[in-house]
Amino acid sequence: MASVRELRDRIRSLKNTQQITKAMKQVAAAKIRRAEIARKRALPYAQTLAEMLRDLVAAVSVVDHPFMKAGKGTPPGVILMAADKGLAGAFNSNVTRMGEMYAHEHSGTRFYSVGIKARNAVRRMGIPDHPNWALNAPKLETARAVAARVTQDFTEGTIGEIVLVSSKLVSMMSQRPQTRSLVPIVADELRTSAGERSGPRGAVEFLPSPEFVLSALLPKYLEFTLYSAMLETDASFFAAQLIAMSNATDNANKAIDELTIQMNNARQAAITKELLEIVAGAEALSG
Amino acid sequence: MNAVPFKLISPIEIVFEGEAELVIVVTTEGEEGVLPQHAPLLAALRPGVLRANVRRESTTQRLELATGAGFIQALPDRITVLVDEAFRFEDVDIAKTREELAQAQAAQDRTTAEFAQAKLRLTGHSN
C-alpha cells in the first residue's frame, strides 16, 4: 500500500490539475457565448445573400460562370478547417480524419488548411507545403484570403472542385464533422429551393445585367460561406472544449475521492500499528 | 410620404434597420434613387456613399454612410442593402483616419521601393 505522504502528494497534484481544467471550462463557456453572438450577427447577411442568389439563378436561364462548371480530370481541392488549439477531446482529430478519408478516396487531392491543428494534420499526411491560415477569432479578411486563393487555383484549372471539411455545431453537446462541396454550385438545387421558398416574384430588373450581378455575387457567396464555416468551427471548438474540460474536472473529483479514502485508510492503519506496538511494549515490561 | 422597411446589412452586423422614404445608392452604373413601391430590382453596388431618408419617431432624418461594394435588393414592400463595410459619417475620426491613411501610404511606398530594388538586383539573372 502506498504511504500516506505519497497519497497526499498525488491528491495535491490532482487538485492543481483540477483547478486548471475548471478554469479552462469557465473560459470555454465565456468564449462560446462570444462565438455564438458572432454567428448570430452574421446570419442576416447570409440569409439575404442566399435569397438574392436564388432570385438570380431563377432569372438567368443559362448560367455561364466558371463556378457553375466542374473542372474535368483535375483533382479536388479540400479546405480543411479545424481549431488552433487542442484540449478539446477528439474535436480536431474527428475533423482531420474526415479530411484524410476524403483524400484517400480522391487521388491527388490538394489541401488548404484553416486552423493550426488542421495545418499540422495535413503536414503529418506528408504534405509539408500547402496554403494555410490560422483560425484565431474568425475574421472576414481570412475568409477573403482563403476564397481568393481557392478561386485562383480553380479558375487556373489546378483544382476541379472546391470541397470544405469543417465542424458542424449540431448542439452544444454534439459537434459533427461534415464534408460539403462548395464549387461548382449546382444551379438546379438552388432553383428547386427557390420554388419552395418564395414563389414567382415577377420580373426582377438586374443592374447592369443578370450575368454581371451573378458574377459579383458568386465570389461573395463563397467568401461568406467560408466565413460562416469558420464561425461555426470556432463555436464547435469551444463547445467541445467545454465538454472535455467538464469531464476532466469530474474525473479529477472522482480520483481525488478514491485517493482520499485510500489515504485515510493508510493513516488509520499506521495509527493502529503504532498503538499495537505501544501496547505490546507496555505488556512486555509489566509481564 | 410613404416609407418601407429598410435594412442595411454588413457581414458583422445589421448597420441600420427601420423605415425609409428614399434610399440613394451608387450602383456600378451610377447613382440610383429607390422609392417605396419600386419594381423588383437587384443591382451591384460599388464603393461609395449611401444616403437615405429614414423615419425616426415620425420625423424624417438623413442617414449618410460610406459603404464598400455590395448589392441592393429593392422589392415593392422592402429595401435591403448588403455591403462589405459601412461607416457612418459622424463615426469617422477624421484626424486619426488621415494619420492611418498616411501610414498606410508610407508602408506602400516602402514596399514599392523594395520591390523595384529586388527586381533590379535580379535583372540579368532571369531563367
CSV table of C-alpha atoms in Angstrom, one decimal:
chain,number,residue,atom,x,y,z
A,1,MET,CA,0.0,0.0,0.0
A,2,ALA,CA,1.3,3.5,-0.8
A,3,SER,CA,2.4,5.6,2.0
A,4,VAL,CA,0.4,8.5,3.4
A,5,ARG,CA,2.8,11.0,2.1
A,6,GLU,CA,2.8,9.6,-1.4
A,7,LEU,CA,-1.0,9.7,-1.5
A,8,ARG,CA,-1.1,13.2,-0.1
A,9,ASP,CA,1.2,14.4,-2.9
A,10,ARG,CA,-0.9,12.7,-5.6
A,11,ILE,CA,-4.0,14.3,-4.3
A,12,ARG,CA,-2.3,17.7,-4.2
A,13,SER,CA,-1.2,17.4,-7.8
A,14,LEU,CA,-4.7,16.2,-8.9
A,15,LYS,CA,-6.2,19.3,-7.2
A,16,ASN,CA,-3.8,21.5,-9.1
A,17,THR,CA,-4.8,19.9,-12.4
A,18,GLN,CA,-8.4,20.2,-11.5
A,19,GLN,CA,-8.1,23.9,-11.0
A,20,ILE,CA,-6.7,24.3,-14.4
A,21,THR,CA,-9.4,22.2,-16.1
A,22,LYS,CA,-12.0,24.2,-14.1
A,23,ALA,CA,-10.6,27.5,-15.2
A,24,MET,CA,-10.5,26.3,-18.9
A,25,LYS,CA,-14.1,25.2,-18.6
A,26,GLN,CA,-15.1,28.6,-17.5
A,27,VAL,CA,-13.1,30.3,-20.2
A,28,ALA,CA,-14.6,28.0,-22.8
A,29,ALA,CA,-18.1,28.8,-21.6
A,30,ALA,CA,-17.5,32.5,-21.9
A,31,LYS,CA,-16.0,32.1,-25.4
A,32,ILE,CA,-18.9,30.0,-26.6
A,33,ARG,CA,-21.1,33.0,-25.8
A,34,ARG,CA,-18.9,35.3,-27.8
A,35,ALA,CA,-18.7,32.9,-30.7
A,36,GLU,CA,-22.5,32.4,-30.7
A,37,ILE,CA,-23.0,36.2,-30.8
A,38,ALA,CA,-20.7,36.5,-33.8
A,39,ARG,CA,-22.6,33.7,-35.5
A,40,LYS,CA,-26.0,35.4,-34.9
A,41,ARG,CA,-24.7,38.7,-36.2
A,42,ALA,CA,-23.5,37.1,-39.4
A,43,LEU,CA,-26.9,35.4,-40.0
A,44,PRO,CA,-28.9,38.2,-41.7
A,45,TYR,CA,-26.2,38.8,-44.3
A,46,ALA,CA,-26.0,35.1,-45.1
A,47,GLN,CA,-29.8,34.8,-45.4
A,48,THR,CA,-30.2,37.8,-47.7
A,49,LEU,CA,-27.2,36.7,-49.8
A,50,ALA,CA,-28.8,33.3,-50.3
A,51,GLU,CA,-32.1,34.8,-51.2
A,52,MET,CA,-30.5,37.1,-53.8
A,53,LEU,CA,-28.7,34.2,-55.3
A,54,ARG,CA,-31.9,32.2,-55.6
A,55,ASP,CA,-33.6,35.1,-57.3
A,56,LEU,CA,-30.7,35.4,-59.7
A,57,VAL,CA,-30.5,31.7,-60.6
A,58,ALA,CA,-34.2,31.6,-61.2
A,59,ALA,CA,-34.0,34.6,-63.6
A,60,VAL,CA,-30.9,33.5,-65.5
A,61,SER,CA,-31.8,30.6,-67.8
A,62,VAL,CA,-28.2,29.6,-68.8
A,63,VAL,CA,-25.7,30.3,-66.1
A,64,ASP,CA,-22.3,30.9,-67.6
A,65,HIS,CA,-19.9,31.3,-64.8
A,66,PRO,CA,-16.7,29.3,-64.0
A,67,PHE,CA,-18.2,28.5,-60.6
A,68,MET,CA,-21.1,26.6,-62.2
A,69,LYS,CA,-18.9,24.2,-64.1
A,70,ALA,CA,-16.8,21.4,-62.8
A,71,GLY,CA,-13.2,21.1,-63.9
A,72,LYS,CA,-12.8,17.8,-65.7
A,73,GLY,CA,-9.9,15.5,-64.9
A,74,THR,CA,-8.4,17.7,-62.3
A,75,PRO,CA,-8.1,16.7,-58.6
A,76,PRO,CA,-10.4,18.3,-56.0
A,77,GLY,CA,-9.2,20.9,-53.5
A,78,VAL,CA,-10.1,20.4,-49.9
A,79,ILE,CA,-10.3,23.2,-47.4
A,80,LEU,CA,-9.7,21.6,-44.1
A,81,MET,CA,-11.0,23.6,-41.2
A,82,ALA,CA,-10.1,22.9,-37.5
A,83,ALA,CA,-9.2,24.8,-34.4
A,84,ASP,CA,-5.8,26.4,-33.5
A,85,LYS,CA,-5.6,24.7,-30.1
A,86,GLY,CA,-6.2,21.3,-28.6
A,87,LEU,CA,-7.6,20.2,-25.2
A,88,ALA,CA,-11.0,19.7,-26.7
A,89,GLY,CA,-11.4,15.9,-26.7
A,90,ALA,CA,-11.5,14.3,-30.2
A,91,PHE,CA,-12.7,17.6,-31.8
A,92,ASN,CA,-9.7,18.2,-34.1
A,93,SER,CA,-8.9,14.6,-34.9
A,94,ASN,CA,-12.6,14.0,-35.9
A,95,VAL,CA,-12.4,16.7,-38.5
A,96,THR,CA,-8.9,15.9,-39.8
A,97,ARG,CA,-9.8,12.2,-40.0
A,98,MET,CA,-12.7,13.1,-42.3
A,99,GLY,CA,-10.3,15.2,-44.5
A,100,GLU,CA,-7.9,12.3,-44.6
A,101,MET,CA,-10.6,9.9,-45.7
A,102,TYR,CA,-11.6,12.2,-48.5
A,103,ALA,CA,-8.1,12.3,-49.7
A,104,HIS,CA,-7.9,8.5,-49.6
A,105,GLU,CA,-11.0,8.3,-51.9
A,106,HIS,CA,-9.9,11.0,-54.3
A,107,SER,CA,-6.3,10.7,-55.6
A,108,GLY,CA,-4.3,13.9,-55.9
A,109,THR,CA,-6.4,15.9,-53.5
A,110,ARG,CA,-4.9,19.3,-52.8
A,111,PHE,CA,-5.2,20.7,-49.3
A,112,TYR,CA,-5.8,24.2,-47.9
A,113,SER,CA,-5.9,24.4,-44.2
A,114,VAL,CA,-7.5,26.8,-41.8
A,115,GLY,CA,-6.5,26.4,-38.2
A,116,ILE,CA,-3.1,25.3,-36.8
A,117,LYS,CA,-4.3,21.8,-35.9
A,118,ALA,CA,-5.6,21.3,-39.4
A,119,ARG,CA,-2.3,22.5,-40.8
A,120,ASN,CA,-0.4,20.1,-38.6
A,121,ALA,CA,-2.6,17.2,-39.6
A,122,VAL,CA,-2.0,17.9,-43.3
A,123,ARG,CA,1.7,18.1,-42.7
A,124,ARG,CA,1.5,14.7,-40.9
A,125,MET,CA,-0.1,13.3,-44.1
A,126,GLY,CA,3.2,14.1,-45.8
A,127,ILE,CA,2.4,17.4,-47.4
A,128,PRO,CA,4.7,20.0,-45.8
A,129,ASP,CA,3.9,22.8,-48.2
A,130,HIS,CA,0.4,23.9,-48.6
A,131,PRO,CA,-1.6,27.2,-48.2
A,132,ASN,CA,-2.6,27.6,-44.6
A,133,TRP,CA,-4.2,30.2,-42.4
A,134,ALA,CA,-4.8,30.4,-38.6
A,135,LEU,CA,-8.3,30.4,-37.4
A,136,ASN,CA,-7.9,32.8,-34.4
A,137,ALA,CA,-11.1,34.6,-33.7
A,138,PRO,CA,-12.6,34.2,-37.2
A,139,LYS,CA,-12.1,37.3,-39.3
A,140,LEU,CA,-13.7,38.1,-42.6
A,141,GLU,CA,-10.2,39.0,-44.1
A,142,THR,CA,-9.1,35.4,-43.5
A,143,ALA,CA,-12.1,34.1,-45.3
A,144,ARG,CA,-11.5,36.5,-48.1
A,145,ALA,CA,-7.8,35.4,-48.4
A,146,VAL,CA,-8.8,31.7,-48.5
A,147,ALA,CA,-11.6,32.3,-51.0
A,148,ALA,CA,-9.2,34.3,-53.2
A,149,ARG,CA,-6.6,31.5,-53.2
A,150,VAL,CA,-9.0,28.7,-54.0
A,151,THR,CA,-10.8,30.7,-56.6
A,152,GLN,CA,-7.4,31.4,-58.3
A,153,ASP,CA,-6.5,27.7,-58.3
A,154,PHE,CA,-10.0,26.8,-59.5
A,155,THR,CA,-10.0,29.2,-62.4
A,156,GLU,CA,-6.5,28.3,-63.4
A,157,GLY,CA,-7.6,24.7,-63.5
A,158,THR,CA,-5.3,23.3,-60.8
A,159,ILE,CA,-8.3,22.0,-58.9
A,160,GLY,CA,-11.6,21.0,-60.4
A,161,GLU,CA,-13.8,21.2,-57.3
A,162,ILE,CA,-13.8,23.1,-54.0
A,163,VAL,CA,-14.7,21.0,-51.0
A,164,LEU,CA,-15.0,22.1,-47.4
A,165,VAL,CA,-14.4,19.8,-44.4
A,166,SER,CA,-15.4,21.6,-41.2
A,167,SER,CA,-17.2,21.0,-38.0
A,168,LYS,CA,-21.0,21.4,-37.7
A,169,LEU,CA,-22.4,22.5,-34.4
A,170,VAL,CA,-25.4,20.2,-34.0
A,171,SER,CA,-26.0,21.3,-30.5
A,172,MET,CA,-23.9,22.4,-27.5
A,173,MET,CA,-23.5,18.7,-26.7
A,174,SER,CA,-22.7,17.5,-30.1
A,175,GLN,CA,-20.4,18.6,-32.9
A,176,ARG,CA,-20.0,16.6,-36.1
A,177,PRO,CA,-17.5,16.9,-38.9
A,178,GLN,CA,-19.1,17.4,-42.3
A,179,THR,CA,-17.9,17.4,-45.9
A,180,ARG,CA,-19.6,19.9,-48.3
A,181,SER,CA,-19.0,20.7,-52.0
A,182,LEU,CA,-18.9,24.4,-52.4
A,183,VAL,CA,-17.9,24.8,-56.1
A,184,PRO,CA,-19.2,24.0,-58.7
A,185,ILE,CA,-22.5,25.4,-57.4
A,186,VAL,CA,-25.4,23.3,-58.7
A,187,ALA,CA,-27.9,25.7,-60.2
A,188,ASP,CA,-30.8,23.2,-60.2
A,189,GLU,CA,-30.6,22.8,-56.4
A,190,LEU,CA,-30.9,26.5,-56.0
A,191,ARG,CA,-33.8,26.6,-58.4
A,192,THR,CA,-35.8,24.0,-56.6
A,193,SER,CA,-35.3,25.6,-53.2
A,194,ALA,CA,-36.3,28.9,-54.7
A,195,GLY,CA,-39.6,27.4,-55.7
A,196,GLU,CA,-40.4,26.2,-52.3
A,197,ARG,CA,-39.5,29.4,-50.5
A,198,SER,CA,-40.9,32.4,-52.3
A,199,GLY,CA,-42.6,31.5,-55.5
A,200,PRO,CA,-42.5,33.7,-58.6
A,201,ARG,CA,-41.6,37.3,-57.8
A,202,GLY,CA,-42.5,38.6,-61.2
A,203,ALA,CA,-39.9,40.2,-63.4
A,204,VAL,CA,-36.9,41.3,-61.5
A,205,GLU,CA,-34.7,44.0,-63.0
A,206,PHE,CA,-31.0,43.5,-62.8
A,207,LEU,CA,-28.5,46.3,-63.0
A,208,PRO,CA,-26.3,46.3,-65.0
A,209,SER,CA,-27.2,42.7,-66.2
A,210,PRO,CA,-28.1,39.4,-64.5
A,211,GLU,CA,-24.8,37.9,-65.6
A,212,PHE,CA,-22.8,40.8,-64.1
A,213,VAL,CA,-24.7,40.7,-60.8
A,214,LEU,CA,-24.2,36.9,-60.6
A,215,SER,CA,-20.5,37.1,-61.3
A,216,ALA,CA,-20.2,39.7,-58.5
A,217,LEU,CA,-22.4,37.7,-56.2
A,218,LEU,CA,-20.9,34.2,-56.5
A,219,PRO,CA,-17.4,35.1,-55.1
A,220,LYS,CA,-19.2,36.9,-52.2
A,221,TYR,CA,-21.2,33.8,-51.6
A,222,LEU,CA,-18.1,31.6,-51.4
A,223,GLU,CA,-16.3,34.1,-49.1
A,224,PHE,CA,-19.3,34.3,-46.8
A,225,THR,CA,-19.9,30.5,-46.8
A,226,LEU,CA,-16.2,30.1,-45.6
A,227,TYR,CA,-16.7,32.9,-43.0
A,228,SER,CA,-19.8,31.2,-41.6
A,229,ALA,CA,-18.0,27.9,-41.5
A,230,MET,CA,-15.1,29.5,-39.6
A,231,LEU,CA,-17.5,30.9,-37.1
A,232,GLU,CA,-19.2,27.6,-36.7
A,233,THR,CA,-15.9,25.7,-36.3
A,234,ASP,CA,-14.9,28.2,-33.7
A,235,ALA,CA,-18.2,27.8,-31.7
A,236,SER,CA,-17.9,24.0,-32.1
A,237,PHE,CA,-14.4,24.0,-30.8
A,238,PHE,CA,-15.4,25.8,-27.6
A,239,ALA,CA,-18.4,23.6,-27.1
A,240,ALA,CA,-16.2,20.5,-27.4
A,241,GLN,CA,-13.6,22.1,-25.1
A,242,LEU,CA,-16.3,22.8,-22.5
A,243,ILE,CA,-17.4,19.2,-22.5
A,244,ALA,CA,-13.9,17.9,-22.4
A,245,MET,CA,-12.9,20.1,-19.5
A,246,SER,CA,-16.1,19.4,-17.6
A,247,ASN,CA,-15.4,15.7,-18.0
A,248,ALA,CA,-11.8,16.2,-16.9
A,249,THR,CA,-12.9,18.1,-13.8
A,250,ASP,CA,-15.4,15.4,-12.9
A,251,ASN,CA,-12.8,12.6,-13.4
A,252,ALA,CA,-10.3,14.5,-11.2
A,253,ASN,CA,-13.0,14.7,-8.5
A,254,LYS,CA,-13.6,11.0,-8.6
A,255,ALA,CA,-9.9,10.2,-8.4
A,256,ILE,CA,-9.5,12.7,-5.5
A,257,ASP,CA,-12.3,10.9,-3.6
A,258,GLU,CA,-10.8,7.5,-4.2
A,259,LEU,CA,-7.3,8.6,-3.2
A,260,THR,CA,-8.6,10.4,-0.1
A,261,ILE,CA,-10.3,7.2,1.1
A,262,GLN,CA,-7.0,5.3,0.5
A,263,MET,CA,-5.1,7.9,2.3
A,264,ASN,CA,-7.4,7.8,5.3
A,265,ASN,CA,-7.2,4.0,5.4
A,266,ALA,CA,-3.4,4.2,5.3
A,267,ARG,CA,-3.3,6.7,8.1
A,268,GLN,CA,-5.6,4.7,10.2
A,269,ALA,CA,-3.6,1.6,9.6
A,270,ALA,CA,-0.4,3.4,10.6
A,271,ILE,CA,-2.0,4.7,13.8
A,272,THR,CA,-3.4,1.2,14.7
A,273,LYS,CA,0.0,-0.3,14.1
A,274,GLU,CA,1.7,2.2,16.4
A,275,LEU,CA,-0.9,1.7,19.1
A,276,LEU,CA,-0.4,-2.1,18.9
A,277,GLU,CA,3.4,-1.6,19.2
A,278,ILE,CA,3.0,0.6,22.3
A,279,VAL,CA,0.5,-1.8,24.0
A,280,ALA,CA,2.7,-4.7,23.2
A,281,GLY,CA,5.8,-2.9,24.6
A,282,ALA,CA,3.9,-2.0,27.8
A,283,GLU,CA,2.7,-5.5,28.3
A,284,ALA,CA,6.2,-6.9,27.8
A,285,LEU,CA,7.5,-4.6,30.5
A,286,SER,CA,4.8,-5.3,33.1
A,287,GLY,CA,4.8,-9.0,32.3
B,1,MET,CA,-44.5,60.3,-47.7
B,2,ASN,CA,-44.6,56.6,-47.9
B,3,ALA,CA,-42.0,54.5,-46.2
B,4,VAL,CA,-40.9,50.9,-46.5
B,5,PRO,CA,-38.8,48.7,-44.2
B,6,PHE,CA,-35.2,49.3,-45.0
B,7,LYS,CA,-32.3,47.2,-43.9
B,8,LEU,CA,-28.6,47.8,-44.3
B,9,ILE,CA,-26.6,44.7,-43.5
B,10,SER,CA,-22.8,44.2,-43.3
B,11,PRO,CA,-21.2,40.7,-42.6
B,12,ILE,CA,-20.7,41.5,-39.0
B,13,GLU,CA,-23.8,43.4,-38.0
B,14,ILE,CA,-27.1,45.0,-39.1
B,15,VAL,CA,-26.0,48.6,-39.6
B,16,PHE,CA,-29.4,50.0,-39.9
B,17,GLU,CA,-32.9,48.7,-39.6
B,18,GLY,CA,-36.0,50.9,-39.9
B,19,GLU,CA,-38.3,52.6,-42.3
B,20,ALA,CA,-37.0,54.6,-45.3
B,21,GLU,CA,-38.7,57.0,-47.6
B,22,LEU,CA,-35.8,57.2,-50.0
B,23,VAL,CA,-32.6,55.3,-50.5
B,24,ILE,CA,-29.8,56.5,-52.8
B,25,VAL,CA,-27.0,54.1,-53.7
B,26,VAL,CA,-24.1,54.1,-56.0
B,27,THR,CA,-24.5,51.2,-58.4
B,28,THR,CA,-21.9,50.1,-60.9
B,29,GLU,CA,-23.9,52.1,-63.5
B,30,GLY,CA,-24.2,55.3,-61.4
B,31,GLU,CA,-26.4,56.7,-58.6
B,32,GLU,CA,-29.8,55.2,-58.2
B,33,GLY,CA,-32.6,56.5,-56.0
B,34,VAL,CA,-35.1,54.0,-54.8
B,35,LEU,CA,-38.5,55.0,-53.5
B,36,PRO,CA,-41.2,52.8,-52.0
B,37,GLN,CA,-43.2,50.7,-54.4
B,38,HIS,CA,-40.2,50.2,-56.6
B,39,ALA,CA,-40.3,47.4,-59.2
B,40,PRO,CA,-38.2,44.4,-58.2
B,41,LEU,CA,-34.6,45.3,-58.7
B,42,LEU,CA,-31.3,43.6,-57.9
B,43,ALA,CA,-28.2,45.7,-58.6
B,44,ALA,CA,-24.5,45.5,-57.8
B,45,LEU,CA,-23.0,48.4,-55.9
B,46,ARG,CA,-19.6,49.9,-56.0
B,47,PRO,CA,-17.9,51.5,-53.0
B,48,GLY,CA,-19.4,54.9,-52.4
B,49,VAL,CA,-21.8,56.9,-50.4
B,50,LEU,CA,-25.2,55.6,-49.3
B,51,ARG,CA,-27.8,58.2,-48.5
B,52,ALA,CA,-31.3,57.5,-47.1
B,53,ASN,CA,-34.2,59.5,-45.7
B,54,VAL,CA,-35.2,57.4,-42.8
B,55,ARG,CA,-38.1,57.8,-40.5
B,56,ARG,CA,-37.4,58.2,-36.8
B,57,GLU,CA,-40.3,58.9,-34.4
B,58,SER,CA,-42.4,60.4,-37.2
B,59,THR,CA,-39.7,62.8,-38.3
B,60,THR,CA,-37.5,62.3,-41.3
B,61,GLN,CA,-33.8,62.1,-40.8
B,62,ARG,CA,-30.9,61.9,-43.2
B,63,LEU,CA,-28.7,58.8,-43.0
B,64,GLU,CA,-25.3,59.0,-44.6
B,65,LEU,CA,-22.7,56.3,-44.7
B,66,ALA,CA,-19.6,55.4,-46.6
B,67,THR,CA,-20.1,51.9,-47.9
B,68,GLY,CA,-18.0,49.2,-49.5
B,69,ALA,CA,-19.0,47.1,-52.5
B,70,GLY,CA,-22.3,45.2,-52.2
B,71,PHE,CA,-25.8,44.7,-53.6
B,72,ILE,CA,-29.2,46.3,-53.3
B,73,GLN,CA,-32.4,44.3,-53.4
B,74,ALA,CA,-35.5,46.5,-53.9
B,75,LEU,CA,-39.0,45.0,-53.7
B,76,PRO,CA,-42.2,46.9,-53.6
B,77,ASP,CA,-42.6,46.3,-49.9
B,78,ARG,CA,-39.0,46.4,-48.7
B,79,ILE,CA,-35.4,47.5,-49.5
B,80,THR,CA,-32.4,45.5,-48.5
B,81,VAL,CA,-28.8,46.6,-49.0
B,82,LEU,CA,-25.8,44.3,-48.4
B,83,VAL,CA,-22.3,45.8,-48.2
B,84,ASP,CA,-18.9,44.7,-47.2
B,85,GLU,CA,-18.4,47.5,-44.8
B,86,ALA,CA,-20.2,50.6,-43.7
B,87,PHE,CA,-19.1,53.7,-41.7
B,88,ARG,CA,-21.4,56.4,-40.6
B,89,PHE,CA,-20.1,59.9,-41.4
B,90,GLU,CA,-20.4,61.0,-37.8
B,91,ASP,CA,-18.4,58.0,-36.5
B,92,VAL,CA,-15.3,58.7,-38.5
B,93,ASP,CA,-12.4,60.3,-36.6
B,94,ILE,CA,-11.0,62.4,-39.4
B,95,ALA,CA,-7.6,63.3,-37.9
B,96,LYS,CA,-7.0,59.7,-36.8
B,97,THR,CA,-8.1,58.3,-40.2
B,98,ARG,CA,-5.9,60.8,-42.0
B,99,GLU,CA,-2.9,59.6,-40.0
B,100,GLU,CA,-3.7,55.9,-40.7
B,101,LEU,CA,-4.0,56.7,-44.4
B,102,ALA,CA,-0.6,58.5,-44.3
B,103,GLN,CA,1.0,55.5,-42.5
B,104,ALA,CA,-0.5,53.0,-45.0
B,105,GLN,CA,0.7,55.2,-47.8
B,106,ALA,CA,4.2,55.3,-46.4
B,107,ALA,CA,4.2,51.5,-45.9
B,108,GLN,CA,3.0,51.1,-49.5
B,109,ASP,CA,5.8,53.4,-50.9
B,110,ARG,CA,8.4,51.4,-48.9
B,111,THR,CA,7.1,48.1,-50.3
B,112,THR,CA,7.1,49.6,-53.9
B,113,ALA,CA,10.7,50.8,-53.5
B,114,GLU,CA,11.8,47.4,-52.1
B,115,PHE,CA,10.0,45.6,-54.9
B,116,ALA,CA,11.7,47.8,-57.5
B,117,GLN,CA,15.1,47.3,-55.9
B,118,ALA,CA,14.8,43.5,-55.7
B,119,LYS,CA,13.7,43.3,-59.3
B,120,LEU,CA,16.7,45.4,-60.3
B,121,ARG,CA,19.0,43.0,-58.5
B,122,LEU,CA,17.5,40.1,-60.3
B,123,THR,CA,18.0,41.8,-63.7
B,124,GLY,CA,20.2,39.6,-65.9
B,125,HIS,CA,19.6,36.6,-63.7
B,126,SER,CA,16.3,35.6,-65.3
B,127,ASN,CA,15.8,32.0,-66.4
